[in-house]
Amino acid sequence: MESLTSGPLYKNVMESLDHAASIINCDPNVLVRLRQPRRAMIFSIPVRMDDYKVKVFTGYRVQYSSSLGPFKGGIRYHQDVNLSEVAGLAALMTFKTSLLNLPLGGAKGGVRVNPGELSRTEKQSLTRRFTTELGPFIGPQEDIPAPDMGTDAQTMAWMMDTYSQQKGFAQPGVVTGKPVDIGGSLGRVSSTGHGVIHVADRACQFRKMEFKDCTVAIQGFGNVGQHAADLAYQKGAKVIAVSDVSGGLFNGDGLDIPELIKYVNEQKVVKGFPGAQVISNDELLELEVDVLAPCALDGVINEHNMKDIKAKIVVEGANGPTTKKAADYLAAQNTLIVPDILANGGGVIVSYFEWVQDVQNYYWDIEQVEHNMKKTILKAFDRVATFAEEEKVDFRSAAMAVSVRHLEKAMLLRGLYPR
Ligand code: NAD
């Protein structure tokens, strides 16, 4: 049997939880419950492949906490997915929804498969069978999946359709991140990247800097990085460097982001964009900029390069881009690190709005979505900033502490069943 708690990610999250719990003097009877998921499931998913042979894939769903509302969290398709990683990510979702004050719990799911090796038909069969296996455990009031690495809006459309077929009527509220035509929300696609920049702007104010006068470097030019760059450009900041898997671009006068987005839509990568100097991903991270937004991979700011990071503010668009050691070092150097559970929360906030729209059958316009997302993420920022100042702790510890304090209150109010 696979171990639930032995993976590095799970251990990291528990380390942050223990630290936050000690800051707020968390009730030990709450902490002991928060250190374990409520439920962890392993599924066998048989799929008939295109050559007509059957392959059995392994799927997971970890429902970590529902103290604040229905379970909520993405579904990842990746060849390295394992039970402990899914459990760690489910724990992180729990802390993220709590920090953002959303009436949702935390969950995560995944299938151990390389999605790049599946045909569209195979991916659809896998998704539909996995949804069928998940059927008794998910639902608009129970557990609401969403896309993650290796899954997308189309995957959510298949999940929603499979679940609805089995119920006998349309159930758009069972998943979020769907295409707009079948109950998705306007503004979901840009939400994470825009949230990153709202938070970066507020972090500048906190540091008595003007965002419009800032220089910005962004690692990753996918969904999060592109929308972050776009909003930073619209707000008048100078985006002087971006990068992706093909390498990086630098222009001290600021890159023409709308032109770069057009270029990437056609060429798929930033490499070859005219009017910029080529730099490496490592060089991008070490640039002297006001704001650095790592929006690609985890662990990119670590003990090897932490002494070379010169940004005044790091806004974590990706999940886990800064290791704990590097974060502690940079905090001691007075670098403001806005942690992932806050900085990339725009996505789950708009997922929550999508769910609200689905269950009410009443859809919002883009202005309403964007206005409410900004309001929600900035309120969370302010709660974290106030806690950090009052308790004299770094933002990362403060974000976890604010989250755990909210969960603790809810758990104590609800009590333990049966006694
Ligand atoms: P994406 O697949 O759309 O984009 C990823 C980007 O990273 C691409 O530009 C890719 O070229 C680049 N990249 C890949 N390998 C790289 C490397 N070795 N060096 C530099 N760049 C590299 O993914 P995304 O949705 O933008 O997600 C990015 C990060 O944000 C992930 O950590 C993800 O978990 C996190 N995140 C995403 C969302 C969301 O709503 N999409 C929400 C919360 C967190």
Short mmCIF file of C-alpha atoms and ligand atoms in Angstrom, two decimals:
data_model
loop_
_atom_site.label_atom_id
_atom_site.label_comp_id
_atom_site.label_asym_id
_atom_site.label_seq_id
_atom_site.Cartn_x
_atom_site.Cartn_y
_atom_site.Cartn_z
CA MET A 1 0.00 0.00 0.00
CA GLU A 2 1.30 3.45 -0.90
CA SER A 3 2.26 5.76 1.92
CA LEU A 4 0.02 8.74 2.45
CA THR A 5 2.29 11.02 4.42
CA SER A 6 5.88 10.16 3.47
CA GLY A 7 6.32 12.31 0.32
CA PRO A 8 8.42 15.51 0.35
CA LEU A 9 5.53 17.81 -0.52
CA TYR A 10 3.32 16.43 2.26
CA LYS A 11 6.19 16.80 4.74
CA ASN A 12 6.81 20.40 3.63
CA VAL A 13 3.16 21.33 4.03
CA MET A 14 3.07 19.74 7.49
CA GLU A 15 6.20 21.68 8.46
CA SER A 16 4.48 24.94 7.46
CA LEU A 17 1.32 23.88 9.28
CA ASP A 18 3.21 23.07 12.51
CA HIS A 19 5.04 26.39 12.33
CA ALA A 20 1.80 28.33 11.80
CA ALA A 21 0.08 26.36 14.58
CA SER A 22 2.85 27.31 16.99
CA ILE A 23 2.50 31.02 16.07
CA ILE A 24 -1.23 31.06 16.84
CA ASN A 25 -0.98 28.57 19.69
CA CYS A 26 -3.44 26.30 17.89
CA ASP A 27 -5.56 23.89 19.93
CA PRO A 28 -3.69 20.53 19.83
CA ASN A 29 -6.98 18.64 19.31
CA VAL A 30 -7.51 20.69 16.15
CA LEU A 31 -3.92 20.36 14.95
CA VAL A 32 -3.94 16.58 15.27
CA ARG A 33 -7.00 16.46 12.99
CA LEU A 34 -5.55 19.00 10.52
CA ARG A 35 -2.42 16.88 10.04
CA GLN A 36 -4.38 14.06 8.34
CA PRO A 37 -6.74 14.04 5.37
CA ARG A 38 -10.34 13.14 6.05
CA ARG A 39 -10.44 10.54 3.27
CA ALA A 40 -7.98 9.20 0.68
CA MET A 41 -9.10 7.00 -2.17
CA ILE A 42 -7.22 4.92 -4.73
CA PHE A 43 -9.01 3.84 -7.92
CA SER A 44 -8.26 1.33 -10.68
CA ILE A 45 -9.25 2.85 -14.00
CA PRO A 46 -9.44 0.35 -16.87
CA VAL A 47 -9.25 1.97 -20.30
CA ARG A 48 -9.54 0.37 -23.73
CA MET A 49 -6.64 1.87 -25.69
CA ASP A 50 -6.73 2.59 -29.42
CA ASP A 51 -5.05 -0.77 -30.14
CA TYR A 52 -8.04 -2.39 -28.35
CA LYS A 53 -5.90 -3.64 -25.45
CA VAL A 54 -7.01 -2.71 -21.92
CA LYS A 55 -4.65 -0.74 -19.66
CA VAL A 56 -5.38 -0.14 -15.99
CA PHE A 57 -4.34 3.28 -14.65
CA THR A 58 -4.18 4.31 -11.00
CA GLY A 59 -6.23 7.32 -9.89
CA TYR A 60 -6.43 9.15 -6.59
CA ARG A 61 -8.76 11.54 -4.82
CA VAL A 62 -7.85 12.92 -1.43
CA GLN A 63 -10.62 14.80 0.37
CA TYR A 64 -8.61 16.65 2.97
CA SER A 65 -11.06 18.84 4.85
CA SER A 66 -14.70 19.90 4.55
CA SER A 67 -14.84 21.98 7.72
CA LEU A 68 -15.58 25.14 5.70
CA GLY A 69 -17.69 23.68 2.88
CA PRO A 70 -17.69 21.13 0.05
CA PHE A 71 -14.32 19.66 -0.93
CA LYS A 72 -12.65 21.57 -3.79
CA GLY A 73 -9.52 20.87 -5.81
CA GLY A 74 -8.04 20.05 -9.20
CA ILE A 75 -7.41 16.79 -11.04
CA ARG A 76 -3.86 16.26 -12.30
CA TYR A 77 -2.77 13.87 -15.08
CA HIS A 78 0.96 13.23 -14.77
CA GLN A 79 3.24 10.21 -14.82
CA ASP A 80 4.66 11.02 -11.35
CA VAL A 81 1.34 11.47 -9.54
CA ASN A 82 1.24 9.48 -6.28
CA LEU A 83 -0.93 9.29 -3.20
CA SER A 84 1.31 11.38 -0.95
CA GLU A 85 1.73 14.17 -3.53
CA VAL A 86 -2.04 14.34 -4.04
CA ALA A 87 -2.54 14.43 -0.26
CA GLY A 88 -0.02 17.28 0.09
CA LEU A 89 -1.73 19.25 -2.67
CA ALA A 90 -5.13 18.58 -1.06
CA ALA A 91 -3.79 19.98 2.21
CA LEU A 92 -2.54 23.08 0.38
CA MET A 93 -5.99 23.59 -1.18
CA THR A 94 -7.50 23.41 2.30
CA PHE A 95 -5.21 26.19 3.51
CA LYS A 96 -5.75 28.25 0.35
CA THR A 97 -9.58 28.23 0.48
CA SER A 98 -9.47 28.98 4.21
CA LEU A 99 -7.05 31.90 3.75
CA LEU A 100 -9.24 33.35 0.98
CA ASN A 101 -12.34 33.00 3.17
CA LEU A 102 -14.16 30.85 0.60
CA PRO A 103 -16.89 28.51 1.89
CA LEU A 104 -15.03 25.51 0.51
CA GLY A 105 -12.83 22.72 1.81
CA GLY A 106 -9.75 21.22 0.18
CA ALA A 107 -9.19 18.20 -2.04
CA LYS A 108 -7.01 17.09 -4.93
CA GLY A 109 -7.09 14.23 -7.43
CA GLY A 110 -4.86 12.74 -10.03
CA VAL A 111 -4.14 9.89 -12.39
CA ARG A 112 -0.70 8.39 -12.83
CA VAL A 113 -0.44 8.73 -16.60
CA ASN A 114 1.59 10.69 -19.12
CA PRO A 115 -1.20 12.64 -20.87
CA GLY A 116 1.10 13.36 -23.82
CA GLU A 117 1.05 9.64 -24.67
CA LEU A 118 -2.76 9.43 -24.82
CA SER A 119 -4.83 10.02 -27.94
CA ARG A 120 -7.86 12.29 -27.53
CA THR A 121 -10.14 9.22 -27.50
CA GLU A 122 -8.03 7.51 -24.84
CA LYS A 123 -7.98 10.66 -22.70
CA GLN A 124 -11.74 10.93 -22.99
CA SER A 125 -12.26 7.25 -22.04
CA LEU A 126 -9.90 7.61 -19.07
CA THR A 127 -11.69 10.76 -17.90
CA ARG A 128 -15.16 9.27 -18.24
CA ARG A 129 -14.25 6.06 -16.39
CA PHE A 130 -12.42 7.98 -13.64
CA THR A 131 -15.48 10.24 -13.24
CA THR A 132 -17.68 7.16 -12.98
CA GLU A 133 -15.47 5.72 -10.23
CA LEU A 134 -15.47 9.10 -8.47
CA GLY A 135 -19.26 9.39 -8.93
CA PRO A 136 -20.39 8.40 -5.41
CA PHE A 137 -17.94 10.83 -3.82
CA ILE A 138 -18.27 14.02 -5.91
CA GLY A 139 -21.16 16.40 -6.60
CA PRO A 140 -22.02 20.11 -6.41
CA GLN A 141 -22.60 19.87 -2.65
CA GLU A 142 -19.96 17.20 -1.96
CA ASP A 143 -16.73 17.64 -3.87
CA ILE A 144 -16.08 19.86 -6.90
CA PRO A 145 -13.05 19.00 -9.08
CA ALA A 146 -11.29 21.44 -11.44
CA PRO A 147 -8.41 21.31 -13.95
CA ASP A 148 -4.76 21.05 -12.92
CA MET A 149 -1.57 19.97 -14.73
CA GLY A 150 -2.40 17.78 -17.74
CA THR A 151 -6.13 18.50 -17.65
CA ASP A 152 -8.07 21.41 -19.12
CA ALA A 153 -11.52 22.85 -19.86
CA GLN A 154 -12.24 19.97 -22.28
CA THR A 155 -11.44 17.42 -19.56
CA MET A 156 -13.89 19.23 -17.26
CA ALA A 157 -16.53 19.18 -20.01
CA TRP A 158 -16.19 15.35 -20.22
CA MET A 159 -16.35 15.05 -16.43
CA MET A 160 -19.45 17.24 -16.24
CA ASP A 161 -21.12 15.30 -19.06
CA THR A 162 -20.35 11.87 -17.55
CA TYR A 163 -21.63 12.86 -14.12
CA SER A 164 -24.73 14.47 -15.66
CA GLN A 165 -25.47 11.40 -17.83
CA GLN A 166 -25.50 9.26 -14.72
CA LYS A 167 -27.73 11.66 -12.77
CA GLY A 168 -30.07 11.99 -15.78
CA PHE A 169 -29.95 15.78 -15.97
CA ALA A 170 -27.35 18.55 -16.44
CA GLN A 171 -25.18 19.14 -13.38
CA PRO A 172 -22.82 21.99 -14.31
CA GLY A 173 -21.92 22.63 -10.64
CA VAL A 174 -20.04 19.34 -10.29
CA VAL A 175 -16.79 20.76 -11.72
CA THR A 176 -15.31 24.21 -12.36
CA GLY A 177 -12.96 25.37 -15.09
CA LYS A 178 -15.49 24.32 -17.74
CA PRO A 179 -15.85 26.03 -21.12
CA VAL A 180 -18.17 29.08 -20.88
CA ASP A 181 -20.73 27.49 -23.27
CA ILE A 182 -21.58 24.77 -20.74
CA GLY A 183 -21.62 26.79 -17.54
CA GLY A 184 -18.04 27.98 -17.15
CA SER A 185 -17.41 31.48 -15.82
CA LEU A 186 -16.22 34.46 -17.79
CA GLY A 187 -12.81 35.54 -16.53
CA ARG A 188 -11.73 32.11 -15.24
CA VAL A 189 -8.88 31.74 -17.73
CA SER A 190 -7.22 35.05 -16.84
CA SER A 191 -8.06 34.91 -13.13
CA THR A 192 -4.85 33.44 -11.69
CA GLY A 193 -2.51 35.74 -13.66
CA HIS A 194 -4.63 38.82 -12.91
CA GLY A 195 -4.75 37.90 -9.23
CA VAL A 196 -0.94 37.70 -9.20
CA ILE A 197 -0.73 41.30 -10.41
CA HIS A 198 -3.43 42.66 -8.06
CA VAL A 199 -1.40 41.17 -5.23
CA ALA A 200 1.89 42.51 -6.66
CA ASP A 201 0.37 45.99 -6.85
CA ARG A 202 -0.82 45.79 -3.23
CA ALA A 203 2.58 44.44 -2.13
CA CYS A 204 4.18 47.51 -3.74
CA GLN A 205 1.85 49.81 -1.81
CA PHE A 206 2.79 47.89 1.36
CA ARG A 207 6.43 48.63 0.57
CA LYS A 208 5.64 52.28 -0.32
CA MET A 209 6.41 51.69 -3.99
CA GLU A 210 4.28 52.56 -7.04
CA PHE A 211 3.53 49.51 -9.19
CA LYS A 212 3.34 51.62 -12.35
CA ASP A 213 6.94 52.69 -11.80
CA CYS A 214 8.18 49.14 -11.22
CA THR A 215 10.23 46.79 -13.31
CA VAL A 216 8.82 43.26 -13.48
CA ALA A 217 10.29 39.86 -14.47
CA ILE A 218 8.04 36.87 -15.05
CA GLN A 219 9.17 33.26 -15.31
CA GLY A 220 6.73 31.13 -17.31
CA PHE A 221 4.63 32.45 -20.17
CA GLY A 222 1.73 30.00 -20.04
CA ASN A 223 -1.72 30.66 -18.66
CA VAL A 224 -0.59 32.37 -15.46
CA GLY A 225 2.50 34.16 -16.81
CA GLN A 226 0.82 35.58 -19.93
CA HIS A 227 -2.16 37.04 -18.10
CA ALA A 228 0.09 38.39 -15.36
CA ALA A 229 2.33 40.07 -17.95
CA ASP A 230 -0.69 41.45 -19.77
CA LEU A 231 -2.20 43.10 -16.68
CA ALA A 232 1.20 44.38 -15.47
CA TYR A 233 1.67 46.01 -18.90
CA GLN A 234 -1.85 47.51 -18.82
CA LYS A 235 -1.14 48.97 -15.39
CA GLY A 236 1.91 50.72 -16.82
CA ALA A 237 4.68 48.67 -15.18
CA LYS A 238 7.73 47.82 -17.26
CA VAL A 239 7.86 44.06 -17.90
CA ILE A 240 11.55 43.82 -18.70
CA ALA A 241 11.94 40.02 -18.82
CA VAL A 242 9.87 36.91 -19.41
CA SER A 243 10.79 33.28 -20.05
CA ASP A 244 9.38 29.88 -20.81
CA VAL A 245 10.69 26.40 -21.50
CA SER A 246 12.50 27.78 -24.61
CA GLY A 247 14.50 30.38 -22.62
CA GLY A 248 14.14 34.05 -21.69
CA LEU A 249 13.87 37.53 -23.20
CA PHE A 250 15.13 40.81 -21.79
CA ASN A 251 14.53 44.43 -22.79
CA GLY A 252 15.46 47.11 -20.27
CA ASP A 253 12.94 49.54 -21.83
CA GLY A 254 10.10 47.04 -21.34
CA LEU A 255 8.83 44.28 -23.64
CA ASP A 256 5.84 44.90 -25.92
CA ILE A 257 3.60 42.38 -24.14
CA PRO A 258 0.55 42.50 -26.48
CA GLU A 259 2.88 41.81 -29.45
CA LEU A 260 4.65 39.04 -27.50
CA ILE A 261 1.33 37.36 -26.67
CA LYS A 262 0.39 37.43 -30.37
CA TYR A 263 3.80 35.96 -31.19
CA VAL A 264 3.47 33.15 -28.62
CA ASN A 265 -0.04 32.31 -29.82
CA GLU A 266 1.48 31.64 -33.24
CA GLN A 267 4.95 30.28 -32.38
CA LYS A 268 4.03 28.57 -29.06
CA VAL A 269 7.26 29.79 -27.38
CA VAL A 270 8.90 33.16 -26.63
CA LYS A 271 12.14 32.20 -28.39
CA GLY A 272 12.82 34.27 -31.52
CA PHE A 273 10.72 37.31 -30.52
CA PRO A 274 12.40 40.35 -32.08
CA GLY A 275 13.53 43.41 -30.13
CA ALA A 276 14.81 41.61 -27.08
CA GLN A 277 18.04 40.18 -25.78
CA VAL A 278 18.16 36.43 -25.09
CA ILE A 279 18.73 35.42 -21.45
CA SER A 280 18.50 32.13 -19.60
CA ASN A 281 15.85 31.20 -17.05
CA ASP A 282 18.50 31.36 -14.32
CA GLU A 283 19.54 34.86 -15.38
CA LEU A 284 15.91 36.01 -15.32
CA LEU A 285 15.53 34.96 -11.70
CA GLU A 286 18.66 36.89 -10.73
CA LEU A 287 17.76 40.20 -12.42
CA GLU A 288 17.70 43.42 -10.46
CA VAL A 289 13.94 44.06 -10.62
CA ASP A 290 11.30 45.42 -8.29
CA VAL A 291 8.91 42.50 -8.77
CA LEU A 292 9.76 38.91 -9.67
CA ALA A 293 6.86 36.58 -10.44
CA PRO A 294 7.84 32.93 -10.82
CA CYS A 295 4.87 31.47 -12.72
CA ALA A 296 6.20 28.15 -14.04
CA LEU A 297 7.77 25.48 -11.85
CA ASP A 298 8.21 24.64 -8.19
CA GLY A 299 11.56 24.87 -6.39
CA VAL A 300 13.20 27.37 -8.81
CA ILE A 301 14.32 29.71 -6.01
CA ASN A 302 16.40 27.50 -3.78
CA GLU A 303 19.58 27.28 -1.71
CA HIS A 304 21.73 27.36 -4.88
CA ASN A 305 20.52 30.73 -6.17
CA MET A 306 18.94 32.43 -3.13
CA LYS A 307 21.96 34.67 -2.55
CA ASP A 308 21.70 35.96 -6.14
CA ILE A 309 18.01 36.93 -6.02
CA LYS A 310 17.86 40.73 -6.16
CA ALA A 311 14.10 41.36 -6.55
CA LYS A 312 12.50 43.48 -3.83
CA ILE A 313 9.21 41.59 -4.03
CA VAL A 314 8.63 37.95 -5.09
CA VAL A 315 5.04 37.06 -5.97
CA GLU A 316 4.57 33.30 -6.20
CA GLY A 317 2.34 32.69 -9.22
CA ALA A 318 3.40 29.04 -9.42
CA ASN A 319 2.78 26.55 -6.64
CA GLY A 320 5.86 26.21 -4.41
CA PRO A 321 8.47 28.12 -6.50
CA THR A 322 10.53 29.07 -3.41
CA THR A 323 11.94 26.39 -1.11
CA LYS A 324 11.57 26.94 2.63
CA LYS A 325 15.29 27.50 3.08
CA ALA A 326 15.39 30.14 0.33
CA ALA A 327 12.22 31.79 1.63
CA ASP A 328 13.68 32.06 5.15
CA TYR A 329 16.94 33.45 3.76
CA LEU A 330 15.20 36.04 1.56
CA ALA A 331 12.80 37.10 4.31
CA ALA A 332 15.86 37.78 6.48
CA GLN A 333 17.22 40.00 3.66
CA ASN A 334 13.95 41.97 3.75
CA THR A 335 12.67 40.55 0.44
CA LEU A 336 8.88 40.46 0.54
CA ILE A 337 7.66 37.03 -0.59
CA VAL A 338 3.94 36.84 -1.25
CA PRO A 339 3.26 33.10 -0.87
CA ASP A 340 1.49 30.90 -3.40
CA ILE A 341 -1.63 30.21 -1.32
CA LEU A 342 -2.33 33.95 -1.49
CA ALA A 343 -0.69 35.08 -4.74
CA ASN A 344 -2.18 32.47 -7.08
CA GLY A 345 -5.57 32.40 -5.33
CA GLY A 346 -7.34 34.26 -8.17
CA GLY A 347 -8.00 30.93 -9.91
CA VAL A 348 -9.82 29.25 -7.05
CA ILE A 349 -11.71 32.45 -6.26
CA VAL A 350 -13.19 32.54 -9.77
CA SER A 351 -13.76 28.77 -9.58
CA TYR A 352 -15.87 29.51 -6.52
CA PHE A 353 -17.76 32.17 -8.50
CA GLU A 354 -18.30 29.65 -11.32
CA TRP A 355 -19.81 27.19 -8.84
CA VAL A 356 -22.04 29.91 -7.36
CA GLN A 357 -23.27 30.83 -10.87
CA ASP A 358 -23.90 27.16 -11.73
CA VAL A 359 -25.91 26.34 -8.63
CA GLN A 360 -27.96 29.55 -9.00
CA ASN A 361 -28.32 29.24 -12.78
CA TYR A 362 -27.55 32.94 -12.99
CA TYR A 363 -24.46 34.10 -14.85
CA TRP A 364 -22.39 37.21 -14.18
CA ASP A 365 -20.79 39.61 -16.62
CA ILE A 366 -17.02 39.91 -16.79
CA GLU A 367 -16.94 43.18 -14.81
CA GLN A 368 -18.71 41.53 -11.88
CA VAL A 369 -16.33 38.55 -11.91
CA GLU A 370 -13.20 40.71 -12.10
CA HIS A 371 -14.38 43.23 -9.51
CA ASN A 372 -15.30 40.52 -6.99
CA MET A 373 -12.10 38.55 -7.58
CA LYS A 374 -9.95 41.60 -6.98
CA LYS A 375 -11.90 42.51 -3.85
CA THR A 376 -11.60 38.98 -2.44
CA ILE A 377 -7.87 38.51 -3.09
CA LEU A 378 -6.96 41.99 -1.79
CA LYS A 379 -8.94 41.44 1.41
CA ALA A 380 -6.93 38.25 1.93
CA PHE A 381 -3.72 40.19 1.26
CA ASP A 382 -4.69 42.78 3.88
CA ARG A 383 -5.49 40.09 6.47
CA VAL A 384 -2.04 38.57 5.89
CA ALA A 385 -0.24 41.95 5.94
CA THR A 386 -1.95 42.96 9.19
CA PHE A 387 -1.07 39.63 10.83
CA ALA A 388 2.54 39.84 9.60
CA GLU A 389 2.94 43.35 11.04
CA GLU A 390 1.22 42.62 14.35
CA GLU A 391 3.01 39.35 15.00
CA LYS A 392 6.30 40.38 13.35
CA VAL A 393 6.47 37.32 11.12
CA ASP A 394 7.13 36.94 7.39
CA PHE A 395 4.24 36.85 4.91
CA ARG A 396 4.53 33.13 4.28
CA SER A 397 4.15 32.25 7.96
CA ALA A 398 1.43 34.88 8.32
CA ALA A 399 -0.62 33.47 5.41
CA MET A 400 -0.53 29.96 6.88
CA ALA A 401 -1.31 31.28 10.37
CA VAL A 402 -4.34 33.30 9.20
CA SER A 403 -5.59 30.24 7.33
CA VAL A 404 -5.09 27.82 10.23
CA ARG A 405 -6.71 30.26 12.67
CA HIS A 406 -9.86 30.35 10.51
CA LEU A 407 -9.95 26.56 10.22
CA GLU A 408 -9.41 26.22 13.96
CA LYS A 409 -12.37 28.51 14.70
CA ALA A 410 -14.63 26.57 12.34
CA MET A 411 -13.56 23.20 13.71
CA LEU A 412 -14.04 24.26 17.32
CA LEU A 413 -17.48 25.70 16.53
CA ARG A 414 -18.58 22.55 14.73
CA GLY A 415 -17.01 20.30 17.38
CA LEU A 416 -16.18 16.64 17.01
CA TYR A 417 -18.85 14.13 16.07
CA PRO A 418 -19.91 12.10 18.05
CA ARG A 419 -18.23 13.83 21.00
P1 NAD B 1 1.02 26.38 -18.30
O1 NAD B 1 1.30 24.97 -18.66
O2 NAD B 1 -0.03 27.14 -19.01
O3 NAD B 1 2.38 27.26 -18.43
C1 NAD B 1 3.58 26.86 -17.87
C2 NAD B 1 4.69 27.76 -18.41
O4 NAD B 1 5.92 27.39 -17.79
C3 NAD B 1 4.92 27.64 -19.92
O5 NAD B 1 5.19 28.91 -20.46
C4 NAD B 1 6.14 26.75 -20.00
O6 NAD B 1 6.88 26.94 -21.19
C5 NAD B 1 6.90 27.24 -18.80
N1 NAD B 1 7.95 26.29 -18.39
C6 NAD B 1 7.89 24.94 -18.38
N2 NAD B 1 9.08 24.43 -18.01
C7 NAD B 1 9.88 25.50 -17.78
C8 NAD B 1 11.23 25.62 -17.39
N3 NAD B 1 12.00 24.55 -17.18
N4 NAD B 1 11.73 26.86 -17.22
C9 NAD B 1 10.96 27.96 -17.46
N5 NAD B 1 9.68 27.89 -17.84
C10 NAD B 1 9.15 26.68 -18.01
O7 NAD B 1 0.74 26.35 -16.72
P2 NAD B 1 0.01 27.45 -15.85
O8 NAD B 1 -1.43 27.10 -15.75
O9 NAD B 1 0.42 28.80 -16.30
O10 NAD B 1 0.64 27.15 -14.39
C11 NAD B 1 1.90 27.62 -14.01
C12 NAD B 1 2.07 27.44 -12.51
O11 NAD B 1 1.01 28.13 -11.83
C13 NAD B 1 2.02 26.00 -12.00
O12 NAD B 1 2.86 25.90 -10.86
C14 NAD B 1 0.58 25.86 -11.55
O13 NAD B 1 0.42 24.85 -10.57
C15 NAD B 1 0.33 27.23 -10.95
N6 NAD B 1 -1.08 27.58 -10.86
C16 NAD B 1 -1.86 27.67 -11.97
C17 NAD B 1 -3.20 28.04 -11.83
C18 NAD B 1 -4.08 28.21 -13.03
O14 NAD B 1 -5.23 28.66 -12.85
N7 NAD B 1 -3.63 27.92 -14.23
C19 NAD B 1 -3.75 28.28 -10.55
C20 NAD B 1 -2.92 28.18 -9.43
C21 NAD B 1 -1.58 27.83 -9.61
#
